[in-house]
């Protein structure tokens, strides 16, 4: 029995020895790989990766990593293959290992930050990006500048990205990628002329560059629409400008700057066209998108004035003034809105005739005739009602006088009542028939006045 046990033990030992020999041979094949063999695997991996043969490339990078587990670049290159295969989770440990081996390896930190951001791990992603951003750069190192620019983009600071990328166009020969990226960044900021300039530089280097040519066509078309819209505004062709800006919004719905700009200018054009209700709606939508934009607040205030809602106009001008205390246009607009609010609490000639502030002369005269016929004192017999009718008729006649006279109407629209001596400079009369008392009464002489209304 003892003999049997020895035979069994000898057999196990023999098997273990054989296993060790086999393992030793295999380990020699990997751990004992020479530097030349590792370089060959890396080179083959690079070529296969370039050819799109990802699985084959990955196997060579596996050999390289196993052959030299202390080389940060082999981990980084294998991670690149994983990323090319869409396996970001598999790439993450390799990138982390590469960073452990070389903490200042910025390219690996940038890639890891991108993966973490996509996974929703924003805190760790931000730490990677900020590590790259905080790096002190050599001013002549384009690679470091490009890496840091990518981090600034991820951190939402395109201005600093532009600052880092701009020198790289001179530090690298034929740096079309940088010109294109600069063009895209300026485009996202609404700087379409600068965007055109950079993408044209790219096309100077290669007029057939597909990416640059595609982006050039996009920027060129939008730039033409924006310039055309502003030309229409300068020519007071506001409806045509609105059509152009609506086209801009359809073309670039995902670039906030252009949507906001289009809404702002459409708001302005609607006010100029005196389309009051629509102007208030569009201006309010634009204000929600861009609450600190004083131009939108100014234009909505003007729409409120057209709508005879002076309190809201004052509120908008006051809000705009908080954002820009030095703006004279806003200051003057606020003063005018406050005067109109004060006037509206006395006599509002538009309300007396029941017309909009945008009403033309024909509409004003039509409203006047209708009300004058209705409130003519001869229509009333009772003394109390006749007195009330006289007062209403005087107001109606005063409203017609002011609103059909361009100069007087302009004064009233500026917050000054041309028939009120107190509002005149010097406190008294003026020229052009403005010196009579505020309550001019055509019935005071005691005569019976008869008015004929022609239709």
Coordinates of C-alpha atoms in Angstrom, one line a residue:
X1 CA 0.0 0.0 0.0
X2 CA 2.9 2.3 0.8
X3 CA 4.3 1.5 -2.5
X4 CA 1.1 2.5 -4.2
X5 CA 1.1 5.9 -2.5
X6 CA 4.7 6.5 -3.6
X7 CA 3.8 5.7 -7.1
X8 CA 0.8 8.1 -6.9
X9 CA 2.9 10.9 -5.4
X10 CA 5.6 10.4 -8.0
X11 CA 3.0 10.7 -10.7
X12 CA 1.7 14.0 -9.3
X13 CA 5.2 15.4 -8.9
X14 CA 6.0 14.3 -12.5
X15 CA 2.8 16.1 -13.8
X16 CA 3.6 19.2 -11.8
X17 CA 7.1 19.3 -13.2
X18 CA 5.8 18.9 -16.7
X19 CA 3.3 21.7 -16.0
X20 CA 6.0 24.0 -14.7
X21 CA 8.1 23.3 -17.8
X22 CA 5.2 24.2 -20.1
X23 CA 4.4 27.4 -18.1
X24 CA 8.1 28.3 -18.0
X25 CA 8.2 27.9 -21.8
X26 CA 5.1 30.1 -22.2
X27 CA 6.2 32.7 -19.8
X28 CA 9.6 32.9 -21.5
X29 CA 7.6 33.6 -24.7
X30 CA 5.9 36.6 -23.1
X31 CA 7.7 37.9 -20.1
X32 CA 11.0 37.2 -21.7
X33 CA 9.9 39.1 -24.9
X34 CA 12.7 41.3 -26.1
X35 CA 12.4 45.0 -26.7
X36 CA 12.6 44.3 -30.4
X37 CA 9.7 41.9 -30.3
X38 CA 7.5 44.3 -28.3
X39 CA 8.3 47.1 -30.9
X40 CA 7.3 44.7 -33.7
X41 CA 4.0 44.0 -32.0
X42 CA 3.4 47.7 -31.5
X43 CA 4.2 48.4 -35.1
X44 CA 2.0 45.6 -36.4
X45 CA -0.8 46.9 -34.1
X46 CA -0.4 50.4 -35.5
X47 CA -0.6 49.2 -39.1
X48 CA -3.6 47.0 -38.5
X49 CA -5.4 49.8 -36.6
X50 CA -4.8 52.2 -39.5
X51 CA -6.2 49.5 -41.9
X52 CA -9.3 49.2 -39.7
X53 CA -8.5 45.6 -38.7
X54 CA -9.2 46.3 -35.0
X55 CA -9.5 42.7 -33.6
X56 CA -6.1 41.8 -35.1
X57 CA -4.5 45.1 -33.9
X58 CA -5.9 44.4 -30.4
X59 CA -4.2 41.0 -30.2
X60 CA -0.8 42.6 -31.0
X61 CA -1.3 45.2 -28.3
X62 CA -2.2 42.5 -25.8
X63 CA 1.2 40.9 -26.5
X64 CA 2.9 44.3 -26.1
X65 CA 1.2 45.0 -22.8
X66 CA 2.0 41.5 -21.4
X67 CA 5.6 41.8 -22.7
X68 CA 6.2 45.2 -21.0
X69 CA 3.7 46.0 -18.2
X70 CA 5.7 49.1 -17.1
X71 CA 5.3 50.9 -20.4
X72 CA 2.6 53.6 -20.2
X73 CA 2.4 54.0 -24.0
X74 CA 1.4 50.3 -24.6
X75 CA -1.5 50.7 -22.3
X76 CA -2.5 54.0 -24.0
X77 CA -2.3 52.4 -27.5
X78 CA -4.3 49.4 -26.5
X79 CA -6.9 51.8 -25.0
X80 CA -7.0 53.6 -28.4
X81 CA -8.0 50.3 -30.1
X82 CA -10.7 49.7 -27.5
X83 CA -12.0 53.2 -28.2
X84 CA -12.0 52.6 -31.9
X85 CA -14.0 49.4 -31.3
X86 CA -16.5 51.4 -29.3
X87 CA -15.5 49.7 -26.0
X88 CA -14.9 52.7 -23.8
X89 CA -15.4 50.7 -20.6
X90 CA -12.5 48.4 -21.6
X91 CA -10.4 51.4 -22.5
X92 CA -10.8 53.0 -19.1
X93 CA -8.6 50.7 -17.0
X94 CA -5.8 51.0 -19.6
X95 CA -6.0 54.8 -19.5
X96 CA -6.0 54.7 -15.7
X97 CA -2.9 52.5 -15.7
X98 CA -1.1 54.7 -18.2
X99 CA -1.8 57.7 -15.9
X100 CA -0.6 55.8 -12.8
X101 CA 2.7 55.1 -14.6
X102 CA 2.9 58.6 -15.9
X103 CA 0.8 61.1 -14.0
X104 CA 1.6 64.0 -16.4
X105 CA 0.5 62.0 -19.4
X106 CA -2.0 64.6 -20.7
X107 CA -3.4 62.7 -23.7
X108 CA -4.5 59.9 -21.5
X109 CA -6.1 62.2 -19.0
X110 CA -8.0 63.9 -21.8
X111 CA -9.3 60.6 -23.1
X112 CA -10.2 59.4 -19.7
X113 CA -12.0 62.6 -19.0
X114 CA -14.0 62.2 -22.2
X115 CA -15.1 58.7 -21.2
X116 CA -16.0 59.7 -17.6
X117 CA -18.0 62.6 -18.9
X118 CA -20.0 60.3 -21.2
X119 CA -20.6 57.9 -18.3
X120 CA -22.0 60.8 -16.3
X121 CA -19.1 60.9 -13.9
X122 CA -18.8 64.7 -14.2
X123 CA -16.7 65.3 -11.1
X124 CA -13.9 62.9 -12.0
X125 CA -14.0 64.1 -15.6
X126 CA -13.7 67.7 -14.5
X127 CA -10.6 66.8 -12.4
X128 CA -8.9 65.3 -15.4
X129 CA -9.8 68.3 -17.6
X130 CA -8.6 70.8 -15.0
X131 CA -5.3 68.9 -14.6
X132 CA -4.6 69.4 -18.2
X133 CA -5.8 73.0 -18.2
X134 CA -3.6 73.8 -15.2
X135 CA -0.5 72.7 -17.0
X136 CA 2.2 75.3 -17.7
X137 CA 2.9 75.1 -21.4
X138 CA 5.9 75.7 -23.5
X139 CA 4.7 78.4 -25.9
X140 CA 6.2 76.4 -28.9
X141 CA 4.6 73.1 -28.1
X142 CA 1.5 72.7 -30.4
X143 CA 0.5 69.3 -29.0
X144 CA 0.2 70.6 -25.5
X145 CA -1.8 73.6 -26.7
X146 CA -4.1 71.4 -28.7
X147 CA -4.7 69.1 -25.7
X148 CA -5.4 72.0 -23.4
X149 CA -7.7 73.6 -26.0
X150 CA -9.7 70.3 -26.1
X151 CA -10.1 70.5 -22.3
X152 CA -11.3 74.1 -22.4
X153 CA -13.9 73.1 -24.9
X154 CA -15.0 70.3 -22.6
X155 CA -15.1 72.8 -19.7
X156 CA -17.3 75.1 -21.8
X157 CA -14.7 77.9 -22.3
X158 CA -14.4 78.3 -26.1
X159 CA -12.6 81.6 -25.8
X160 CA -9.6 80.1 -24.0
X161 CA -9.7 77.2 -26.5
X162 CA -9.4 79.7 -29.3
X163 CA -6.5 81.4 -27.5
X164 CA -4.6 78.1 -27.3
X165 CA -5.4 76.9 -30.8
X166 CA -4.6 80.0 -32.7
X167 CA -0.7 79.7 -32.4
X168 CA -0.8 76.1 -33.5
X169 CA -1.8 77.1 -37.0
X170 CA 1.7 78.6 -37.3
X171 CA 3.5 76.0 -35.2
X172 CA 2.4 73.1 -37.4
X173 CA 2.7 72.9 -41.2
X174 CA -0.6 72.3 -43.0
X175 CA -2.6 72.5 -39.8
X176 CA -6.0 72.3 -41.4
X177 CA -7.5 70.5 -38.4
X178 CA -6.7 73.6 -36.2
X179 CA -8.2 76.0 -38.8
X180 CA -11.3 74.0 -39.0
X181 CA -11.7 73.7 -35.2
X182 CA -11.1 77.5 -34.9
X183 CA -13.8 78.1 -37.5
X184 CA -16.3 75.9 -35.7
X185 CA -15.6 77.6 -32.3
X186 CA -16.1 81.1 -33.7
X187 CA -19.2 79.8 -35.5
X188 CA -20.6 78.5 -32.2
X189 CA -20.0 82.0 -30.7
X190 CA -21.9 83.7 -33.4
X191 CA -18.8 85.2 -35.0
X192 CA -19.6 84.1 -38.5
X193 CA -17.1 86.4 -40.2
X194 CA -14.2 85.1 -38.1
X195 CA -15.4 81.6 -38.8
X196 CA -15.4 82.3 -42.5
X197 CA -11.8 83.6 -42.3
X198 CA -10.4 80.5 -40.6
X199 CA -12.2 78.0 -42.8
X200 CA -10.9 79.8 -45.9
X201 CA -7.4 79.4 -44.6
X202 CA -8.0 75.7 -44.4
X203 CA -9.2 75.6 -48.0
X204 CA -6.1 77.6 -49.1
X205 CA -4.0 74.7 -47.9
X206 CA -6.3 72.1 -49.6
X207 CA -9.3 73.3 -51.6
X208 CA -10.6 69.7 -51.7
X209 CA -10.6 69.1 -48.0
X210 CA -14.1 67.6 -47.5
X211 CA -14.6 68.7 -43.9
X212 CA -13.5 72.3 -44.5
X213 CA -15.4 72.5 -47.7
X214 CA -18.6 71.3 -46.0
X215 CA -18.2 73.7 -43.1
X216 CA -17.4 76.6 -45.5
X217 CA -20.7 76.1 -47.4
X218 CA -22.6 76.0 -44.1
X219 CA -21.0 79.2 -42.8
X220 CA -21.2 81.0 -46.1
X221 CA -24.9 80.4 -46.5
X222 CA -25.7 81.5 -42.9
X223 CA -23.5 84.5 -43.2
X224 CA -25.3 85.6 -46.3
X225 CA -28.7 85.3 -44.7
X226 CA -27.6 87.3 -41.6
X227 CA -26.0 90.1 -43.7
X228 CA -29.1 90.2 -45.9
X229 CA -31.4 90.4 -42.9
X230 CA -29.5 93.4 -41.5
X231 CA -29.5 95.1 -44.9
X232 CA -33.3 94.8 -44.9
X233 CA -33.5 96.3 -41.4
X234 CA -31.3 99.3 -42.5
X235 CA -33.7 99.8 -45.4
X236 CA -36.7 99.6 -43.0
X237 CA -37.9 96.4 -44.9
X238 CA -38.8 94.7 -41.6
X239 CA -41.0 92.0 -42.9
X240 CA -38.3 90.7 -45.3
X241 CA -35.8 90.8 -42.4
X242 CA -38.2 88.7 -40.4
X243 CA -38.4 86.1 -43.2
X244 CA -34.6 85.9 -43.3
X245 CA -34.2 85.5 -39.6
X246 CA -36.9 82.8 -39.5
X247 CA -34.8 81.0 -42.1
X248 CA -31.7 81.4 -39.9
X249 CA -33.5 79.6 -37.0
X250 CA -34.6 76.8 -39.3
X251 CA -31.0 76.4 -40.6
X252 CA -29.3 76.4 -37.1
X253 CA -31.8 75.3 -34.5
X254 CA -29.1 73.7 -32.4
X255 CA -26.7 76.7 -32.1
X256 CA -28.2 78.8 -29.3
X257 CA -26.5 82.0 -30.4
X258 CA -28.3 82.1 -33.8
X259 CA -31.7 81.2 -32.4
X260 CA -31.3 83.9 -29.7
X261 CA -30.1 86.5 -32.2
X262 CA -32.9 85.7 -34.6
X263 CA -35.5 86.1 -31.9
X264 CA -34.0 89.3 -30.8
X265 CA -34.1 90.9 -34.2
X266 CA -37.5 89.5 -35.1
X267 CA -38.8 91.1 -31.9
X268 CA -37.2 94.4 -33.0
X269 CA -38.8 94.2 -36.5
X270 CA -42.3 93.4 -35.1
X271 CA -42.1 96.5 -32.9
X272 CA -41.0 98.6 -35.9
X273 CA -44.0 97.2 -37.9
X274 CA -46.2 98.0 -34.9
X275 CA -47.5 94.4 -34.7
X276 CA -48.0 94.8 -31.0
X277 CA -49.4 91.6 -29.8
X278 CA -47.1 89.4 -31.8
X279 CA -44.1 91.6 -30.8
X280 CA -44.9 91.1 -27.1
X281 CA -45.1 87.3 -27.5
X282 CA -41.8 87.0 -29.5
X283 CA -40.0 89.5 -27.3
X284 CA -41.1 87.6 -24.2
X285 CA -39.8 84.3 -25.7
X286 CA -36.5 86.0 -26.6
X287 CA -36.3 87.4 -23.0
X288 CA -36.7 83.9 -21.5
X289 CA -33.8 82.7 -23.7
X290 CA -31.6 85.6 -23.0
X291 CA -32.7 87.4 -19.9
X292 CA -29.9 89.9 -19.6
X293 CA -30.2 91.2 -23.2
X294 CA -31.0 94.9 -22.9
X295 CA -32.0 95.2 -26.6
X296 CA -34.8 92.7 -26.0
X297 CA -35.9 94.5 -22.9
X298 CA -35.9 97.8 -24.7
X299 CA -37.9 96.4 -27.7
X300 CA -40.5 94.7 -25.4
X301 CA -40.8 98.0 -23.5
X302 CA -41.6 99.7 -26.8
X303 CA -44.2 97.0 -27.6
X304 CA -45.8 97.6 -24.2
X305 CA -45.9 101.3 -24.9
X306 CA -47.7 100.6 -28.2
X307 CA -50.1 98.5 -26.2
X308 CA -50.5 101.4 -23.8
X309 CA -49.2 99.2 -20.9
X310 CA -46.9 101.9 -19.5
X311 CA -46.3 100.2 -16.2
X312 CA -44.8 97.1 -17.8
X313 CA -42.8 99.4 -20.2
X314 CA -41.3 101.1 -17.2
X315 CA -40.5 97.8 -15.5
X316 CA -38.6 96.5 -18.6
X317 CA -36.6 99.8 -19.0
X318 CA -35.7 99.7 -15.3
X319 CA -34.5 96.1 -15.6
X320 CA -32.4 97.0 -18.7
X321 CA -31.0 99.9 -16.8
X322 CA -29.8 97.6 -14.0
X323 CA -27.8 95.7 -16.6
X324 CA -26.3 98.8 -18.2
X325 CA -26.3 102.0 -16.2
X326 CA -24.3 103.9 -18.8
X327 CA -26.6 103.3 -21.8
X328 CA -28.1 106.6 -22.8
X329 CA -30.8 105.0 -25.0
X330 CA -32.1 103.0 -22.1
X331 CA -32.0 106.0 -19.8
X332 CA -34.0 108.1 -22.3
X333 CA -36.4 105.3 -22.9
X334 CA -37.1 104.9 -19.2
X335 CA -37.7 108.6 -18.7
X336 CA -40.1 108.6 -21.7
X337 CA -42.0 105.6 -20.4
X338 CA -42.3 107.2 -16.9
X339 CA -43.7 110.4 -18.5
X340 CA -46.2 108.4 -20.5
X341 CA -47.3 106.5 -17.4
X342 CA -47.8 109.8 -15.6
X343 CA -49.7 111.3 -18.6
X344 CA -51.9 108.2 -18.8
X345 CA -53.1 108.9 -15.3
X346 CA -54.3 112.3 -16.6
X347 CA -55.5 112.2 -20.2
X348 CA -54.5 109.6 -22.8
X349 CA -55.6 110.8 -26.2
X350 CA -55.4 107.3 -27.7
X351 CA -57.7 105.9 -25.1
X352 CA -60.1 108.8 -25.4
X353 CA -60.5 107.9 -29.1
X354 CA -60.2 104.2 -28.5
X355 CA -57.4 103.7 -31.0
X356 CA -54.0 102.0 -30.9
X357 CA -50.8 104.0 -30.6
X358 CA -50.0 102.7 -34.1
X359 CA -53.3 104.1 -35.6
X360 CA -52.9 106.2 -38.8
X361 CA -54.5 109.6 -39.4
X362 CA -57.4 108.1 -41.3
X363 CA -58.2 105.7 -38.5
X364 CA -58.0 108.5 -35.9
X365 CA -60.4 110.8 -37.9
X366 CA -62.8 107.9 -38.3
X367 CA -62.8 107.2 -34.6
X368 CA -63.2 111.0 -33.8
X369 CA -66.2 111.4 -36.1
X370 CA -68.0 108.4 -34.6
X371 CA -67.4 109.6 -31.0
X372 CA -68.1 113.3 -31.8
X373 CA -71.5 112.3 -33.2
X374 CA -72.2 110.1 -30.2
X375 CA -71.3 112.8 -27.6
X376 CA -72.4 116.0 -29.3
X377 CA -74.1 118.0 -26.6
X378 CA -77.1 118.7 -28.9
X379 CA -78.0 115.1 -28.5
X380 CA -78.8 115.6 -24.8
X381 CA -81.6 117.5 -23.1
X382 CA -81.0 117.0 -19.4
X383 CA -78.6 119.6 -18.0
X384 CA -76.4 117.0 -16.2
X385 CA -76.0 114.8 -19.2
X386 CA -75.4 117.8 -21.4
X387 CA -72.6 118.9 -19.1
X388 CA -71.0 115.4 -19.2
X389 CA -71.4 115.3 -23.0
X390 CA -69.7 118.7 -23.3
X391 CA -66.7 117.5 -21.2
X392 CA -66.4 114.3 -23.3
X393 CA -66.7 116.2 -26.5
X394 CA -63.9 118.6 -25.5
X395 CA -61.7 115.6 -24.7
X396 CA -62.6 114.0 -28.1
X397 CA -61.8 117.2 -29.9
X398 CA -58.5 117.7 -28.1
X399 CA -57.5 114.1 -28.9
X400 CA -58.2 114.6 -32.5
X401 CA -56.3 117.9 -32.6
X402 CA -53.2 116.3 -31.0
X403 CA -53.2 113.0 -32.9
X404 CA -53.8 114.4 -36.3
X405 CA -51.0 117.0 -36.0
X406 CA -47.6 115.2 -36.5
X407 CA -45.6 117.6 -34.4
X408 CA -48.1 117.5 -31.5
X409 CA -48.5 113.7 -31.7
X410 CA -44.7 113.3 -31.6
X411 CA -44.6 115.4 -28.4
X412 CA -47.3 113.3 -26.9
X413 CA -45.6 110.1 -27.8
X414 CA -42.5 111.4 -26.1
X415 CA -44.4 111.9 -22.9
X416 CA -45.4 115.5 -23.2
X417 CA -49.0 116.8 -23.5
X418 CA -48.8 119.7 -26.1
X419 CA -52.2 121.0 -24.8
X420 CA -51.1 121.2 -21.1
X421 CA -49.4 124.5 -20.2
X422 CA -47.8 122.9 -17.2
X423 CA -45.9 120.5 -19.5
X424 CA -44.6 123.3 -21.7
X425 CA -41.1 124.7 -21.1
X426 CA -41.4 127.9 -19.1
X427 CA -44.7 126.7 -17.6
X428 CA -46.8 128.9 -19.9
X429 CA -47.9 129.4 -23.4
X430 CA -46.1 128.4 -26.5
X431 CA -46.1 129.0 -30.2
X432 CA -48.4 127.6 -32.8
X433 CA -51.6 127.8 -30.8
X434 CA -50.3 125.9 -27.8
X435 CA -50.7 128.8 -25.4
X436 CA -54.4 128.3 -24.7
X437 CA -55.7 126.7 -21.5
X438 CA -55.6 123.0 -21.2
X439 CA -59.4 122.7 -21.0
X440 CA -60.4 124.6 -24.1
X441 CA -64.2 124.6 -24.2
X442 CA -65.9 125.5 -27.6
X443 CA -69.2 125.9 -25.6
X444 CA -68.0 128.6 -23.2
X445 CA -69.2 131.5 -25.3
X446 CA -72.7 130.4 -24.7
X447 CA -73.4 130.0 -28.4
X448 CA -74.9 126.9 -29.9
X449 CA -72.2 125.1 -31.9
X450 CA -73.3 122.9 -34.7
X451 CA -70.9 120.5 -36.3
X452 CA -71.2 118.8 -39.6
X453 CA -69.5 115.5 -40.1
X454 CA -68.5 114.5 -43.7
X455 CA -68.2 110.8 -44.5

